[in-house]
Amino acid sequence: LKALVVLAHPEPQSFNGALARRAEATLQALGHEVKVTDLYQEKFKGIPDADDFSVRGDPSYLRIDREQTYSRDNGVVPPDVLEQQRLVDEADLLILQFPIWWYSMPAMLKGWAERVFTRGWGYMPGMKYDNGLHAGKLAMVSCTTGTTESTYAPDGIDGDIMALLWPVHNGLLRYAGMDVLTPFISFAPESIGEEGRRATLEAYDQHLASLETLPRLFFHSLDEYGPDLRLLPHVEPRSGFQRRPG
Amino acid sequence: LKALVVLAHPEPQSFNGALARRAEATLQALGHEVKVTDLYQEKFKGIPDADDFSVRGDPSYLRIDREQTYSRDNGVVPPDVLEQQRLVDEADLLILQFPIWWYSMPAMLKGWAERVFTRGWGYMPGMKYDNGLHAGKLAMVSCTTGTTESTYAPDGIDGDIMALLWPVHNGLLRYAGMDVLTPFISFAPESIGEEGRRATLEAYDQHLASLETLPRLFFHSLDEYGPDLRLLPHVEPRSGFQRRPG
């Protein structure tokens, strides 16, 4: 398959950089094609703003999603956004490689999502989740943390890492229709020494070698929701941090 | 008291803009001092990168947190960051005003947090949460959503809005030591008409008028955690989405 690794870390020598290169080498060795887009090295414009819209549908009021639709309809999508969309379009597997900063994606990667996953390309009214525009693609998070695994336990001070990743897993990747693989999480790579980091990279090899059999994250299908987009009464919530109120 | 509203929306005429101006007017009418920092209008640099560090502690390897400490120790913090830190330092109440995009803060506000809440000013080893550097300040989220309240129910397709805000509430504001007020959430302001928006702004007035009595969000104190930063066995998890494993 064709894989795209999107790397969001300012230091190529970082462990995030090492994980991106390892994914490239390991997937290639397994016979896959791999491209890496290094957002910091490419000086990707990380904030969506008025400068993204050289020709405006509504010059008097900036609504990003409407202008994204207008840009697409009128062939004025910024070249760097078009290029990222092309890379994702060509890929069967999208890997997001990033450090968890302040409990979430770096601003650079969040802004990449905001600028690239546009209305019209990333989603459309009625074409989200199961019916998403990117159905059939696989996606996977590979992230690092600053603190140890226990802080990200369900009763840890940071809270369950899977709950923290819900906005990426459900909110971005599944929203776009992708099947989301079990993430690879490198806990506190700066605290585990050379040996620990080597073992982590080897564990990543194993993870990447088992893409076929890795569990896909569970998400409720759209027909399990009512018209108010709450789970129907007979459905037991078991996706992300979903639960019954009260 | 002195309040600072940090606004992260690219369109001043948006409902986010209206909420920021309403907070300013209402808090002033209540006798408070208010400043508004409009990140988009000020063209705030939203992505932390090597350009933030004109003089480097380690020119060969960029670690943002270490360079932030170095910049602070050597008086070379970027002027725009210093200015934002000064504004927060002067404030007794920090209000973050933003639209929820892709289930979280806009990249612009996330990057503001990454650049402004630096190691040495926003937090220090051993000076986090209860012992945070900004203890004594109040903080509050005021956010808007694109979809209706039911989608953000605990069994809604987006998941519990309070769980989605946990990275901001616990990960940023409480981490820095602030007391966090109940957020003000404007659901789907674009779908509720002029009348609905007027009623929402009036509800915001009420919210702002009751700062003294608004419930503070509950967070477990540090002495309820063990050395592994998991809740001690006798403590019932009740902060954010914390729970016992399994």
mmCIF file of C-alpha atoms in Angstrom, chain B residues 16-105:
data_model
loop_
_atom_site.group_PDB
_atom_site.id
_atom_site.type_symbol
_atom_site.label_atom_id
_atom_site.label_comp_id
_atom_site.label_asym_id
_atom_site.label_seq_id
_atom_site.Cartn_x
_atom_site.Cartn_y
_atom_site.Cartn_z
ATOM 1 C CA ASN B 16 -17.247 34.848 18.800
ATOM 2 C CA GLY B 17 -16.419 38.500 18.180
ATOM 3 C CA ALA B 18 -19.815 39.484 19.570
ATOM 4 C CA LEU B 19 -19.255 37.378 22.692
ATOM 5 C CA ALA B 20 -15.831 38.966 23.263
ATOM 6 C CA ARG B 21 -17.279 42.475 22.934
ATOM 7 C CA ARG B 22 -20.196 41.516 25.145
ATOM 8 C CA ALA B 23 -17.842 40.264 27.856
ATOM 9 C CA GLU B 24 -15.938 43.546 27.611
ATOM 10 C CA ALA B 25 -19.069 45.722 27.864
ATOM 11 C CA THR B 26 -20.793 43.663 30.548
ATOM 12 C CA LEU B 27 -17.762 43.294 32.781
ATOM 13 C CA GLN B 28 -17.007 47.010 32.434
ATOM 14 C CA ALA B 29 -20.596 47.842 33.378
ATOM 15 C CA LEU B 30 -20.075 45.680 36.453
ATOM 16 C CA GLY B 31 -17.108 47.813 37.402
ATOM 17 C CA HIS B 32 -14.297 45.599 36.182
ATOM 18 C CA GLU B 33 -11.372 46.537 33.958
ATOM 19 C CA VAL B 34 -11.266 44.585 30.714
ATOM 20 C CA LYS B 35 -8.727 44.098 27.953
ATOM 21 C CA VAL B 36 -9.332 42.124 24.779
ATOM 22 C CA THR B 37 -6.544 40.579 22.775
ATOM 23 C CA ASP B 38 -7.771 39.601 19.304
ATOM 24 C CA LEU B 39 -5.184 37.137 18.064
ATOM 25 C CA TYR B 40 -6.259 37.161 14.419
ATOM 26 C CA GLN B 41 -6.556 40.934 14.135
ATOM 27 C CA GLU B 42 -3.180 41.341 15.815
ATOM 28 C CA LYS B 43 -1.753 38.760 13.393
ATOM 29 C CA PHE B 44 -0.336 36.875 16.348
ATOM 30 C CA LYS B 45 2.318 34.339 15.315
ATOM 31 C CA GLY B 46 0.430 31.132 16.011
ATOM 32 C CA ILE B 47 3.129 28.496 15.573
ATOM 33 C CA PRO B 48 6.143 28.077 17.850
ATOM 34 C CA ASP B 49 9.269 27.383 15.833
ATOM 35 C CA ALA B 50 13.006 28.067 15.622
ATOM 36 C CA ASP B 51 12.329 31.711 14.710
ATOM 37 C CA ASP B 52 11.129 32.267 18.295
ATOM 38 C CA PHE B 53 14.673 31.762 19.572
ATOM 39 C CA SER B 54 17.017 34.424 18.218
ATOM 40 C CA VAL B 55 19.741 33.275 20.602
ATOM 41 C CA ARG B 56 19.836 29.538 21.185
ATOM 42 C CA GLY B 57 20.894 27.619 24.274
ATOM 43 C CA ASP B 58 21.505 24.611 22.045
ATOM 44 C CA PRO B 59 21.901 25.577 18.382
ATOM 45 C CA SER B 60 22.244 21.933 17.350
ATOM 46 C CA TYR B 61 18.974 20.523 18.734
ATOM 47 C CA LEU B 62 15.705 22.423 19.153
ATOM 48 C CA ARG B 63 13.763 21.573 22.276
ATOM 49 C CA ILE B 64 11.050 24.172 22.647
ATOM 50 C CA ASP B 65 10.724 23.949 26.432
ATOM 51 C CA ARG B 66 14.465 24.186 27.060
ATOM 52 C CA GLU B 67 14.842 27.104 24.680
ATOM 53 C CA GLN B 68 11.915 28.831 26.372
ATOM 54 C CA THR B 69 13.745 28.529 29.686
ATOM 55 C CA TYR B 70 16.958 29.750 28.063
ATOM 56 C CA SER B 71 15.178 32.718 26.464
ATOM 57 C CA ARG B 72 13.685 33.690 29.780
ATOM 58 C CA ASP B 73 16.973 33.356 31.649
ATOM 59 C CA ASN B 74 18.742 35.439 29.021
ATOM 60 C CA GLY B 75 16.115 38.103 28.413
ATOM 61 C CA VAL B 76 15.471 37.177 24.796
ATOM 62 C CA VAL B 77 11.789 36.184 24.963
ATOM 63 C CA PRO B 78 10.039 37.386 21.757
ATOM 64 C CA PRO B 79 8.290 40.747 22.364
ATOM 65 C CA ASP B 80 4.865 39.459 21.310
ATOM 66 C CA VAL B 81 5.119 36.598 23.806
ATOM 67 C CA LEU B 82 6.276 38.957 26.566
ATOM 68 C CA GLU B 83 3.305 41.209 25.838
ATOM 69 C CA GLN B 84 0.806 38.339 26.099
ATOM 70 C CA GLN B 85 2.440 37.158 29.328
ATOM 71 C CA ARG B 86 2.210 40.681 30.712
ATOM 72 C CA LEU B 87 -1.497 40.830 29.853
ATOM 73 C CA VAL B 88 -2.172 37.528 31.611
ATOM 74 C CA ASP B 89 -0.004 38.532 34.576
ATOM 75 C CA GLU B 90 -2.059 41.697 35.031
ATOM 76 C CA ALA B 91 -5.393 39.873 34.828
ATOM 77 C CA ASP B 92 -7.345 38.337 37.691
ATOM 78 C CA LEU B 93 -9.647 36.610 35.228
ATOM 79 C CA LEU B 94 -8.661 35.038 31.909
ATOM 80 C CA ILE B 95 -11.433 34.306 29.407
ATOM 81 C CA LEU B 96 -10.645 32.196 26.349
ATOM 82 C CA GLN B 97 -13.141 32.939 23.565
ATOM 83 C CA PHE B 98 -13.036 30.522 20.647
ATOM 84 C CA PRO B 99 -15.030 28.357 18.244
ATOM 85 C CA ILE B 100 -14.667 24.593 18.609
ATOM 86 C CA TRP B 101 -13.086 23.398 15.363
ATOM 87 C CA TRP B 102 -12.386 19.726 14.837
ATOM 88 C CA TYR B 103 -13.450 19.004 18.446
ATOM 89 C CA SER B 104 -10.895 21.395 20.001
ATOM 90 C CA MET B 105 -9.355 24.873 20.150
#
